[in-house]
């Protein structure tokens, strides 16, 4: 039985604000990192006041280490504790909430439907699970105009899967049946809108392969070079500043196989932008063939990150021009500076720099020890 919701509507100022919350990776046992994440989300909700929040996947861990140090799956009740901890800031403010599942949410072949059901216990949670298509939680949400009378904008929430089948690379891609379903819904909305496409945004975890068109190859000695991922790992890249703005902290972890999702967007003509999680450090945004592709940096602290640049991305729609939008990252540092429980000292540096520092220490400390011992032996023999 479907729930009845208050409609999503543009406000009296003709704006509709979406908060995209990047990878959280919450753990069962809360700690300082949990506290930092909740501090970020509470402040962001209070200051930015979104009309809808979207969790961008890789939301919770479905296992924990028991007292013997062994990995153990969470029970439904334990998983509910994790989910309710994440939902609480949104529920306290009655913010409409939606999600798109990530590759870790169904890790190990676990079904995602029980996790979706736990989120659906929040009365203002908006996902449904469209039947008879691949994945879980894939659906679309319609936004009405400021009179709450007419549907004027569409939001796609797509389950992008986890691992690709053998022979097609590492990460999954949106399947053909999902693409065809989106096209059917897109065509129906167009027909209901007098033959005009309804402008839309896509939210999904794994980015499309076309993101690499926002980068350019460079030397591995370039100070801002990152190595590509999977089938791109023989090359190094930097952001092409003629095409994109923001930060490239790691090679995009896109699928290797292109199943035509982006081509479908171009054919349908309704998608004006798509936003992704998955890559914890990236927050660049740029256009490929007129469609905005944007990364949402991670918001959680239990994973590798970028020196207190965890944050949320705001996307602001304007009823006066539904084919354009504004977007901006709001980072932990912007709200709190360097006041943080779980990240201190050199860890405040970008991940790429403190990783280099850690590697250097692993080389320098043994080298100094060997040199010291060698010097002592030399003087002892002398």
JSON list of N, CA and C in Angstrom, two decimals, residues 160-232:
[
{"chain": "A", "resi": 160, "resn": "UNK", "atom": "N", "xyz": [22.29, 2.22, -9.31]},
{"chain": "A", "resi": 160, "resn": "UNK", "atom": "CA", "xyz": [23.31, 1.95, -10.34]},
{"chain": "A", "resi": 160, "resn": "UNK", "atom": "C", "xyz": [24.06, 0.65, -10.11]},
{"chain": "A", "resi": 161, "resn": "UNK", "atom": "N", "xyz": [23.63, -0.17, -9.14]},
{"chain": "A", "resi": 161, "resn": "UNK", "atom": "CA", "xyz": [24.21, -1.49, -8.97]},
{"chain": "A", "resi": 161, "resn": "UNK", "atom": "C", "xyz": [25.51, -1.49, -8.18]},
{"chain": "A", "resi": 162, "resn": "UNK", "atom": "N", "xyz": [26.26, -2.59, -8.29]},
{"chain": "A", "resi": 162, "resn": "UNK", "atom": "CA", "xyz": [27.52, -2.70, -7.55]},
{"chain": "A", "resi": 162, "resn": "UNK", "atom": "C", "xyz": [28.67, -3.16, -8.43]},
{"chain": "A", "resi": 163, "resn": "UNK", "atom": "N", "xyz": [28.69, -4.44, -8.82]},
{"chain": "A", "resi": 163, "resn": "UNK", "atom": "CA", "xyz": [29.79, -4.97, -9.63]},
{"chain": "A", "resi": 163, "resn": "UNK", "atom": "C", "xyz": [29.30, -5.35, -11.03]},
{"chain": "A", "resi": 164, "resn": "UNK", "atom": "N", "xyz": [30.17, -5.12, -12.02]},
{"chain": "A", "resi": 164, "resn": "UNK", "atom": "CA", "xyz": [29.83, -5.49, -13.39]},
{"chain": "A", "resi": 164, "resn": "UNK", "atom": "C", "xyz": [29.95, -7.00, -13.58]},
{"chain": "A", "resi": 165, "resn": "UNK", "atom": "N", "xyz": [29.22, -7.55, -14.53]},
{"chain": "A", "resi": 165, "resn": "UNK", "atom": "CA", "xyz": [29.39, -8.97, -14.84]},
{"chain": "A", "resi": 165, "resn": "UNK", "atom": "C", "xyz": [30.77, -9.24, -15.43]},
{"chain": "A", "resi": 166, "resn": "UNK", "atom": "N", "xyz": [31.19, -10.48, -15.40]},
{"chain": "A", "resi": 166, "resn": "UNK", "atom": "CA", "xyz": [32.52, -10.87, -15.88]},
{"chain": "A", "resi": 166, "resn": "UNK", "atom": "C", "xyz": [32.74, -10.38, -17.31]},
{"chain": "A", "resi": 167, "resn": "UNK", "atom": "N", "xyz": [33.94, -9.83, -17.51]},
{"chain": "A", "resi": 167, "resn": "UNK", "atom": "CA", "xyz": [34.31, -9.36, -18.84]},
{"chain": "A", "resi": 167, "resn": "UNK", "atom": "C", "xyz": [33.92, -7.93, -19.14]},
{"chain": "A", "resi": 168, "resn": "UNK", "atom": "N", "xyz": [33.22, -7.28, -18.21]},
{"chain": "A", "resi": 168, "resn": "UNK", "atom": "CA", "xyz": [32.78, -5.91, -18.45]},
{"chain": "A", "resi": 168, "resn": "UNK", "atom": "C", "xyz": [33.33, -4.94, -17.41]},
{"chain": "A", "resi": 169, "resn": "UNK", "atom": "N", "xyz": [34.51, -5.23, -16.89]},
{"chain": "A", "resi": 169, "resn": "UNK", "atom": "CA", "xyz": [35.17, -4.31, -16.00]},
{"chain": "A", "resi": 169, "resn": "UNK", "atom": "C", "xyz": [34.81, -4.51, -14.55]},
{"chain": "A", "resi": 170, "resn": "UNK", "atom": "N", "xyz": [34.97, -3.45, -13.76]},
{"chain": "A", "resi": 170, "resn": "UNK", "atom": "CA", "xyz": [34.85, -3.55, -12.30]},
{"chain": "A", "resi": 170, "resn": "UNK", "atom": "C", "xyz": [33.47, -3.13, -11.81]},
{"chain": "A", "resi": 171, "resn": "UNK", "atom": "N", "xyz": [33.11, -1.88, -12.06]},
{"chain": "A", "resi": 171, "resn": "UNK", "atom": "CA", "xyz": [31.87, -1.36, -11.47]},
{"chain": "A", "resi": 171, "resn": "UNK", "atom": "C", "xyz": [30.67, -1.54, -12.40]},
{"chain": "A", "resi": 172, "resn": "UNK", "atom": "N", "xyz": [29.50, -1.65, -11.78]},
{"chain": "A", "resi": 172, "resn": "UNK", "atom": "CA", "xyz": [28.26, -1.87, -12.52]},
{"chain": "A", "resi": 172, "resn": "UNK", "atom": "C", "xyz": [27.84, -0.61, -13.26]},
{"chain": "A", "resi": 173, "resn": "UNK", "atom": "N", "xyz": [26.84, -0.78, -14.07]},
{"chain": "A", "resi": 173, "resn": "UNK", "atom": "CA", "xyz": [26.26, 0.30, -14.85]},
{"chain": "A", "resi": 173, "resn": "UNK", "atom": "C", "xyz": [24.74, 0.13, -14.79]},
{"chain": "A", "resi": 174, "resn": "UNK", "atom": "N", "xyz": [24.03, 1.18, -15.12]},
{"chain": "A", "resi": 174, "resn": "UNK", "atom": "CA", "xyz": [22.57, 1.10, -15.13]},
{"chain": "A", "resi": 174, "resn": "UNK", "atom": "C", "xyz": [22.14, 0.17, -16.27]},
{"chain": "A", "resi": 175, "resn": "UNK", "atom": "N", "xyz": [21.27, -0.78, -15.93]},
{"chain": "A", "resi": 175, "resn": "UNK", "atom": "CA", "xyz": [20.92, -1.84, -16.87]},
{"chain": "A", "resi": 175, "resn": "UNK", "atom": "C", "xyz": [19.92, -1.35, -17.94]},
{"chain": "A", "resi": 176, "resn": "UNK", "atom": "N", "xyz": [19.86, -2.11, -19.02]},
{"chain": "A", "resi": 176, "resn": "UNK", "atom": "CA", "xyz": [19.00, -1.74, -20.15]},
{"chain": "A", "resi": 176, "resn": "UNK", "atom": "C", "xyz": [17.54, -1.61, -19.75]},
{"chain": "A", "resi": 177, "resn": "UNK", "atom": "N", "xyz": [17.05, -2.52, -18.90]},
{"chain": "A", "resi": 177, "resn": "UNK", "atom": "CA", "xyz": [15.63, -2.43, -18.52]},
{"chain": "A", "resi": 177, "resn": "UNK", "atom": "C", "xyz": [15.34, -1.17, -17.71]},
{"chain": "A", "resi": 178, "resn": "UNK", "atom": "N", "xyz": [16.33, -0.72, -16.92]},
{"chain": "A", "resi": 178, "resn": "UNK", "atom": "CA", "xyz": [16.16, 0.54, -16.18]},
{"chain": "A", "resi": 178, "resn": "UNK", "atom": "C", "xyz": [16.10, 1.72, -17.14]},
{"chain": "A", "resi": 179, "resn": "UNK", "atom": "N", "xyz": [17.00, 1.71, -18.13]},
{"chain": "A", "resi": 179, "resn": "UNK", "atom": "CA", "xyz": [17.03, 2.79, -19.12]},
{"chain": "A", "resi": 179, "resn": "UNK", "atom": "C", "xyz": [15.71, 2.85, -19.88]},
{"chain": "A", "resi": 180, "resn": "UNK", "atom": "N", "xyz": [15.21, 1.69, -20.28]},
{"chain": "A", "resi": 180, "resn": "UNK", "atom": "CA", "xyz": [13.94, 1.65, -21.03]},
{"chain": "A", "resi": 180, "resn": "UNK", "atom": "C", "xyz": [12.78, 2.12, -20.16]},
{"chain": "A", "resi": 181, "resn": "UNK", "atom": "N", "xyz": [12.81, 1.77, -18.87]},
{"chain": "A", "resi": 181, "resn": "UNK", "atom": "CA", "xyz": [11.76, 2.25, -17.96]},
{"chain": "A", "resi": 181, "resn": "UNK", "atom": "C", "xyz": [11.79, 3.77, -17.87]},
{"chain": "A", "resi": 182, "resn": "UNK", "atom": "N", "xyz": [12.99, 4.35, -17.72]},
{"chain": "A", "resi": 182, "resn": "UNK", "atom": "CA", "xyz": [13.12, 5.81, -17.66]},
{"chain": "A", "resi": 182, "resn": "UNK", "atom": "C", "xyz": [12.58, 6.45, -18.93]},
{"chain": "A", "resi": 183, "resn": "UNK", "atom": "N", "xyz": [12.85, 5.85, -20.07]},
{"chain": "A", "resi": 183, "resn": "UNK", "atom": "CA", "xyz": [12.37, 6.41, -21.34]},
{"chain": "A", "resi": 183, "resn": "UNK", "atom": "C", "xyz": [10.85, 6.36, -21.41]},
{"chain": "A", "resi": 184, "resn": "UNK", "atom": "N", "xyz": [10.26, 5.28, -20.92]},
{"chain": "A", "resi": 184, "resn": "UNK", "atom": "CA", "xyz": [8.79, 5.18, -20.93]},
{"chain": "A", "resi": 184, "resn": "UNK", "atom": "C", "xyz": [8.17, 6.26, -20.05]},
{"chain": "A", "resi": 185, "resn": "UNK", "atom": "N", "xyz": [8.72, 6.43, -18.85]},
{"chain": "A", "resi": 185, "resn": "UNK", "atom": "CA", "xyz": [8.20, 7.46, -17.93]},
{"chain": "A", "resi": 185, "resn": "UNK", "atom": "C", "xyz": [8.41, 8.85, -18.53]},
{"chain": "A", "resi": 186, "resn": "UNK", "atom": "N", "xyz": [9.59, 9.07, -19.10]},
{"chain": "A", "resi": 186, "resn": "UNK", "atom": "CA", "xyz": [9.90, 10.36, -19.73]},
{"chain": "A", "resi": 186, "resn": "UNK", "atom": "C", "xyz": [8.90, 10.67, -20.84]},
{"chain": "A", "resi": 187, "resn": "UNK", "atom": "N", "xyz": [8.60, 9.69, -21.65]},
{"chain": "A", "resi": 187, "resn": "UNK", "atom": "CA", "xyz": [7.64, 9.89, -22.75]},
{"chain": "A", "resi": 187, "resn": "UNK", "atom": "C", "xyz": [6.23, 10.17, -22.22]},
{"chain": "A", "resi": 188, "resn": "UNK", "atom": "N", "xyz": [5.86, 9.48, -21.15]},
{"chain": "A", "resi": 188, "resn": "UNK", "atom": "CA", "xyz": [4.54, 9.70, -20.56]},
{"chain": "A", "resi": 188, "resn": "UNK", "atom": "C", "xyz": [4.42, 11.11, -20.00]},
{"chain": "A", "resi": 189, "resn": "UNK", "atom": "N", "xyz": [5.47, 11.56, -19.29]},
{"chain": "A", "resi": 189, "resn": "UNK", "atom": "CA", "xyz": [5.45, 12.91, -18.74]},
{"chain": "A", "resi": 189, "resn": "UNK", "atom": "C", "xyz": [5.40, 13.95, -19.85]},
{"chain": "A", "resi": 190, "resn": "UNK", "atom": "N", "xyz": [6.12, 13.69, -20.92]},
{"chain": "A", "resi": 190, "resn": "UNK", "atom": "CA", "xyz": [6.11, 14.61, -22.07]},
{"chain": "A", "resi": 190, "resn": "UNK", "atom": "C", "xyz": [4.70, 14.71, -22.66]},
{"chain": "A", "resi": 191, "resn": "UNK", "atom": "N", "xyz": [4.04, 13.57, -22.81]},
{"chain": "A", "resi": 191, "resn": "UNK", "atom": "CA", "xyz": [2.68, 13.57, -23.35]},
{"chain": "A", "resi": 191, "resn": "UNK", "atom": "C", "xyz": [1.72, 14.33, -22.45]},
{"chain": "A", "resi": 192, "resn": "UNK", "atom": "N", "xyz": [1.90, 14.18, -21.13]},
{"chain": "A", "resi": 192, "resn": "UNK", "atom": "CA", "xyz": [1.04, 14.86, -20.17]},
{"chain": "A", "resi": 192, "resn": "UNK", "atom": "C", "xyz": [1.33, 16.36, -20.11]},
{"chain": "A", "resi": 193, "resn": "UNK", "atom": "N", "xyz": [2.50, 16.76, -20.63]},
{"chain": "A", "resi": 193, "resn": "UNK", "atom": "CA", "xyz": [2.93, 18.16, -20.59]},
{"chain": "A", "resi": 193, "resn": "UNK", "atom": "C", "xyz": [2.75, 18.83, -21.95]},
{"chain": "A", "resi": 194, "resn": "UNK", "atom": "N", "xyz": [1.78, 18.37, -22.71]},
{"chain": "A", "resi": 194, "resn": "UNK", "atom": "CA", "xyz": [1.48, 18.99, -23.99]},
{"chain": "A", "resi": 194, "resn": "UNK", "atom": "C", "xyz": [2.55, 18.78, -25.04]},
{"chain": "A", "resi": 195, "resn": "UNK", "atom": "N", "xyz": [3.27, 17.67, -24.94]},
{"chain": "A", "resi": 195, "resn": "UNK", "atom": "CA", "xyz": [4.30, 17.36, -25.93]},
{"chain": "A", "resi": 195, "resn": "UNK", "atom": "C", "xyz": [5.65, 17.98, -25.64]},
{"chain": "A", "resi": 196, "resn": "UNK", "atom": "N", "xyz": [5.78, 18.65, -24.51]},
{"chain": "A", "resi": 196, "resn": "UNK", "atom": "CA", "xyz": [7.06, 19.26, -24.12]},
{"chain": "A", "resi": 196, "resn": "UNK", "atom": "C", "xyz": [7.72, 18.43, -23.03]},
{"chain": "A", "resi": 197, "resn": "UNK", "atom": "N", "xyz": [9.03, 18.20, -23.16]},
{"chain": "A", "resi": 197, "resn": "UNK", "atom": "CA", "xyz": [9.76, 17.42, -22.16]},
{"chain": "A", "resi": 197, "resn": "UNK", "atom": "C", "xyz": [9.70, 18.11, -20.80]},
{"chain": "A", "resi": 198, "resn": "UNK", "atom": "N", "xyz": [9.61, 17.32, -19.76]},
{"chain": "A", "resi": 198, "resn": "UNK", "atom": "CA", "xyz": [9.65, 17.84, -18.39]},
{"chain": "A", "resi": 198, "resn": "UNK", "atom": "C", "xyz": [11.10, 17.82, -17.93]},
{"chain": "A", "resi": 199, "resn": "UNK", "atom": "N", "xyz": [11.69, 18.98, -17.61]},
{"chain": "A", "resi": 199, "resn": "UNK", "atom": "CA", "xyz": [13.10, 19.00, -17.20]},
{"chain": "A", "resi": 199, "resn": "UNK", "atom": "C", "xyz": [13.34, 18.13, -15.98]},
{"chain": "A", "resi": 200, "resn": "UNK", "atom": "N", "xyz": [14.50, 17.47, -15.96]},
{"chain": "A", "resi": 200, "resn": "UNK", "atom": "CA", "xyz": [14.76, 16.45, -14.95]},
{"chain": "A", "resi": 200, "resn": "UNK", "atom": "C", "xyz": [16.21, 16.49, -14.48]},
{"chain": "A", "resi": 201, "resn": "UNK", "atom": "N", "xyz": [16.41, 16.02, -13.25]},
{"chain": "A", "resi": 201, "resn": "UNK", "atom": "CA", "xyz": [17.74, 15.75, -12.71]},
{"chain": "A", "resi": 201, "resn": "UNK", "atom": "C", "xyz": [17.82, 14.28, -12.35]},
{"chain": "A", "resi": 202, "resn": "UNK", "atom": "N", "xyz": [19.01, 13.71, -12.51]},
{"chain": "A", "resi": 202, "resn": "UNK", "atom": "CA", "xyz": [19.27, 12.31, -12.15]},
{"chain": "A", "resi": 202, "resn": "UNK", "atom": "C", "xyz": [20.16, 12.27, -10.92]},
{"chain": "A", "resi": 203, "resn": "UNK", "atom": "N", "xyz": [19.83, 11.39, -9.98]},
{"chain": "A", "resi": 203, "resn": "UNK", "atom": "CA", "xyz": [20.69, 11.11, -8.83]},
{"chain": "A", "resi": 203, "resn": "UNK", "atom": "C", "xyz": [20.96, 9.61, -8.81]},
{"chain": "A", "resi": 204, "resn": "UNK", "atom": "N", "xyz": [22.24, 9.25, -8.85]},
{"chain": "A", "resi": 204, "resn": "UNK", "atom": "CA", "xyz": [22.63, 7.85, -8.74]},
{"chain": "A", "resi": 204, "resn": "UNK", "atom": "C", "xyz": [24.04, 7.78, -8.17]},
{"chain": "A", "resi": 205, "resn": "UNK", "atom": "N", "xyz": [24.42, 6.61, -7.70]},
{"chain": "A", "resi": 205, "resn": "UNK", "atom": "CA", "xyz": [25.69, 6.47, -6.99]},
{"chain": "A", "resi": 205, "resn": "UNK", "atom": "C", "xyz": [26.89, 6.44, -7.93]},
{"chain": "A", "resi": 206, "resn": "UNK", "atom": "N", "xyz": [26.92, 5.50, -8.85]},
{"chain": "A", "resi": 206, "resn": "UNK", "atom": "CA", "xyz": [28.08, 5.32, -9.73]},
{"chain": "A", "resi": 206, "resn": "UNK", "atom": "C", "xyz": [27.97, 6.27, -10.92]},
{"chain": "A", "resi": 207, "resn": "UNK", "atom": "N", "xyz": [29.02, 7.06, -11.19]},
{"chain": "A", "resi": 207, "resn": "UNK", "atom": "CA", "xyz": [28.94, 8.02, -12.30]},
{"chain": "A", "resi": 207, "resn": "UNK", "atom": "C", "xyz": [28.99, 7.35, -13.66]},
{"chain": "A", "resi": 208, "resn": "UNK", "atom": "N", "xyz": [28.54, 8.08, -14.67]},
{"chain": "A", "resi": 208, "resn": "UNK", "atom": "CA", "xyz": [28.59, 7.58, -16.04]},
{"chain": "A", "resi": 208, "resn": "UNK", "atom": "C", "xyz": [30.00, 7.73, -16.61]},
{"chain": "A", "resi": 209, "resn": "UNK", "atom": "N", "xyz": [30.32, 6.91, -17.60]},
{"chain": "A", "resi": 209, "resn": "UNK", "atom": "CA", "xyz": [31.67, 6.92, -18.18]},
{"chain": "A", "resi": 209, "resn": "UNK", "atom": "C", "xyz": [32.01, 8.26, -18.82]},
{"chain": "A", "resi": 210, "resn": "UNK", "atom": "N", "xyz": [31.01, 9.01, -19.23]},
{"chain": "A", "resi": 210, "resn": "UNK", "atom": "CA", "xyz": [31.26, 10.29, -19.90]},
{"chain": "A", "resi": 210, "resn": "UNK", "atom": "C", "xyz": [31.94, 11.31, -18.99]},
{"chain": "A", "resi": 211, "resn": "UNK", "atom": "N", "xyz": [32.02, 11.03, -17.67]},
{"chain": "A", "resi": 211, "resn": "UNK", "atom": "CA", "xyz": [32.75, 11.96, -16.79]},
{"chain": "A", "resi": 211, "resn": "UNK", "atom": "C", "xyz": [34.19, 12.16, -17.24]},
{"chain": "A", "resi": 212, "resn": "UNK", "atom": "N", "xyz": [34.80, 11.14, -17.83]},
{"chain": "A", "resi": 212, "resn": "UNK", "atom": "CA", "xyz": [36.19, 11.28, -18.26]},
{"chain": "A", "resi": 212, "resn": "UNK", "atom": "C", "xyz": [36.35, 12.33, -19.35]},
{"chain": "A", "resi": 213, "resn": "UNK", "atom": "N", "xyz": [35.27, 12.74, -19.99]},
{"chain": "A", "resi": 213, "resn": "UNK", "atom": "CA", "xyz": [35.35, 13.81, -20.98]},
{"chain": "A", "resi": 213, "resn": "UNK", "atom": "C", "xyz": [35.58, 15.17, -20.33]},
{"chain": "A", "resi": 214, "resn": "UNK", "atom": "N", "xyz": [35.41, 15.25, -19.01]},
{"chain": "A", "resi": 214, "resn": "UNK", "atom": "CA", "xyz": [35.68, 16.49, -18.28]},
{"chain": "A", "resi": 214, "resn": "UNK", "atom": "C", "xyz": [37.13, 16.58, -17.82]},
{"chain": "A", "resi": 215, "resn": "UNK", "atom": "N", "xyz": [37.91, 15.55, -18.11]},
{"chain": "A", "resi": 215, "resn": "UNK", "atom": "CA", "xyz": [39.31, 15.49, -17.70]},
{"chain": "A", "resi": 215, "resn": "UNK", "atom": "C", "xyz": [40.20, 15.53, -18.93]},
{"chain": "A", "resi": 216, "resn": "UNK", "atom": "N", "xyz": [41.48, 15.76, -18.70]},
{"chain": "A", "resi": 216, "resn": "UNK", "atom": "CA", "xyz": [42.46, 15.63, -19.78]},
{"chain": "A", "resi": 216, "resn": "UNK", "atom": "C", "xyz": [43.68, 14.88, -19.26]},
{"chain": "A", "resi": 217, "resn": "UNK", "atom": "N", "xyz": [44.29, 14.13, -20.14]},
{"chain": "A", "resi": 217, "resn": "UNK", "atom": "CA", "xyz": [45.46, 13.33, -19.76]},
{"chain": "A", "resi": 217, "resn": "UNK", "atom": "C", "xyz": [46.64, 14.25, -19.50]},
{"chain": "A", "resi": 218, "resn": "UNK", "atom": "N", "xyz": [47.49, 13.81, -18.57]},
{"chain": "A", "resi": 218, "resn": "UNK", "atom": "CA", "xyz": [48.66, 14.61, -18.22]},
{"chain": "A", "resi": 218, "resn": "UNK", "atom": "C", "xyz": [49.78, 13.69, -17.79]},
{"chain": "A", "resi": 219, "resn": "UNK", "atom": "N", "xyz": [50.93, 14.27, -17.52]},
{"chain": "A", "resi": 219, "resn": "UNK", "atom": "CA", "xyz": [52.08, 13.51, -17.02]},
{"chain": "A", "resi": 219, "resn": "UNK", "atom": "C", "xyz": [51.85, 13.09, -15.58]},
{"chain": "A", "resi": 220, "resn": "UNK", "atom": "N", "xyz": [52.39, 11.94, -15.21]},
{"chain": "A", "resi": 220, "resn": "UNK", "atom": "CA", "xyz": [52.25, 11.51, -13.82]},
{"chain": "A", "resi": 220, "resn": "UNK", "atom": "C", "xyz": [53.03, 12.40, -12.87]},
{"chain": "A", "resi": 221, "resn": "UNK", "atom": "N", "xyz": [53.89, 13.28, -13.42]},
{"chain": "A", "resi": 221, "resn": "UNK", "atom": "CA", "xyz": [54.66, 14.20, -12.58]},
{"chain": "A", "resi": 221, "resn": "UNK", "atom": "C", "xyz": [53.93, 15.52, -12.34]},
{"chain": "A", "resi": 222, "resn": "UNK", "atom": "N", "xyz": [52.78, 15.70, -12.97]},
{"chain": "A", "resi": 222, "resn": "UNK", "atom": "CA", "xyz": [51.98, 16.91, -12.74]},
{"chain": "A", "resi": 222, "resn": "UNK", "atom": "C", "xyz": [51.54, 16.91, -11.28]},
{"chain": "A", "resi": 223, "resn": "UNK", "atom": "N", "xyz": [51.69, 18.06, -10.58]},
{"chain": "A", "resi": 223, "resn": "UNK", "atom": "CA", "xyz": [51.40, 18.08, -9.13]},
{"chain": "A", "resi": 223, "resn": "UNK", "atom": "C", "xyz": [49.95, 17.73, -8.78]},
{"chain": "A", "resi": 224, "resn": "UNK", "atom": "N", "xyz": [49.03, 17.90, -9.71]},
{"chain": "A", "resi": 224, "resn": "UNK", "atom": "CA", "xyz": [47.63, 17.60, -9.41]},
{"chain": "A", "resi": 224, "resn": "UNK", "atom": "C", "xyz": [47.12, 16.38, -10.18]},
{"chain": "A", "resi": 225, "resn": "UNK", "atom": "N", "xyz": [48.03, 15.61, -10.72]},
{"chain": "A", "resi": 225, "resn": "UNK", "atom": "CA", "xyz": [47.63, 14.44, -11.50]},
{"chain": "A", "resi": 225, "resn": "UNK", "atom": "C", "xyz": [47.03, 13.36, -10.60]},
{"chain": "A", "resi": 226, "resn": "UNK", "atom": "N", "xyz": [46.00, 12.70, -11.10]},
{"chain": "A", "resi": 226, "resn": "UNK", "atom": "CA", "xyz": [45.46, 11.50, -10.44]},
{"chain": "A", "resi": 226, "resn": "UNK", "atom": "C", "xyz": [45.48, 10.38, -11.47]},
{"chain": "A", "resi": 227, "resn": "UNK", "atom": "N", "xyz": [45.68, 9.17, -10.98]},
{"chain": "A", "resi": 227, "resn": "UNK", "atom": "CA", "xyz": [45.66, 8.03, -11.89]},
{"chain": "A", "resi": 227, "resn": "UNK", "atom": "C", "xyz": [44.21, 7.63, -12.16]},
{"chain": "A", "resi": 228, "resn": "UNK", "atom": "N", "xyz": [43.93, 7.31, -13.40]},
{"chain": "A", "resi": 228, "resn": "UNK", "atom": "CA", "xyz": [42.60, 6.83, -13.75]},
{"chain": "A", "resi": 228, "resn": "UNK", "atom": "C", "xyz": [42.30, 5.51, -13.08]},
{"chain": "A", "resi": 229, "resn": "UNK", "atom": "N", "xyz": [41.05, 5.13, -13.10]},
{"chain": "A", "resi": 229, "resn": "UNK", "atom": "CA", "xyz": [40.64, 3.88, -12.45]},
{"chain": "A", "resi": 229, "resn": "UNK", "atom": "C", "xyz": [40.30, 2.81, -13.47]},
{"chain": "A", "resi": 230, "resn": "UNK", "atom": "N", "xyz": [40.55, 1.56, -13.07]},
{"chain": "A", "resi": 230, "resn": "UNK", "atom": "CA", "xyz": [40.21, 0.38, -13.84]},
{"chain": "A", "resi": 230, "resn": "UNK", "atom": "C", "xyz": [40.80, 0.46, -15.24]},
{"chain": "A", "resi": 231, "resn": "UNK", "atom": "N", "xyz": [39.98, 0.46, -16.28]},
{"chain": "A", "resi": 231, "resn": "UNK", "atom": "CA", "xyz": [40.52, 0.45, -17.64]},
{"chain": "A", "resi": 231, "resn": "UNK", "atom": "C", "xyz": [41.20, 1.76, -18.01]},
{"chain": "A", "resi": 232, "resn": "UNK", "atom": "N", "xyz": [41.10, 2.78, -17.16]},
{"chain": "A", "resi": 232, "resn": "UNK", "atom": "CA", "xyz": [41.79, 4.06, -17.38]},
{"chain": "A", "resi": 232, "resn": "UNK", "atom": "C", "xyz": [43.08, 4.15, -16.57]}
]
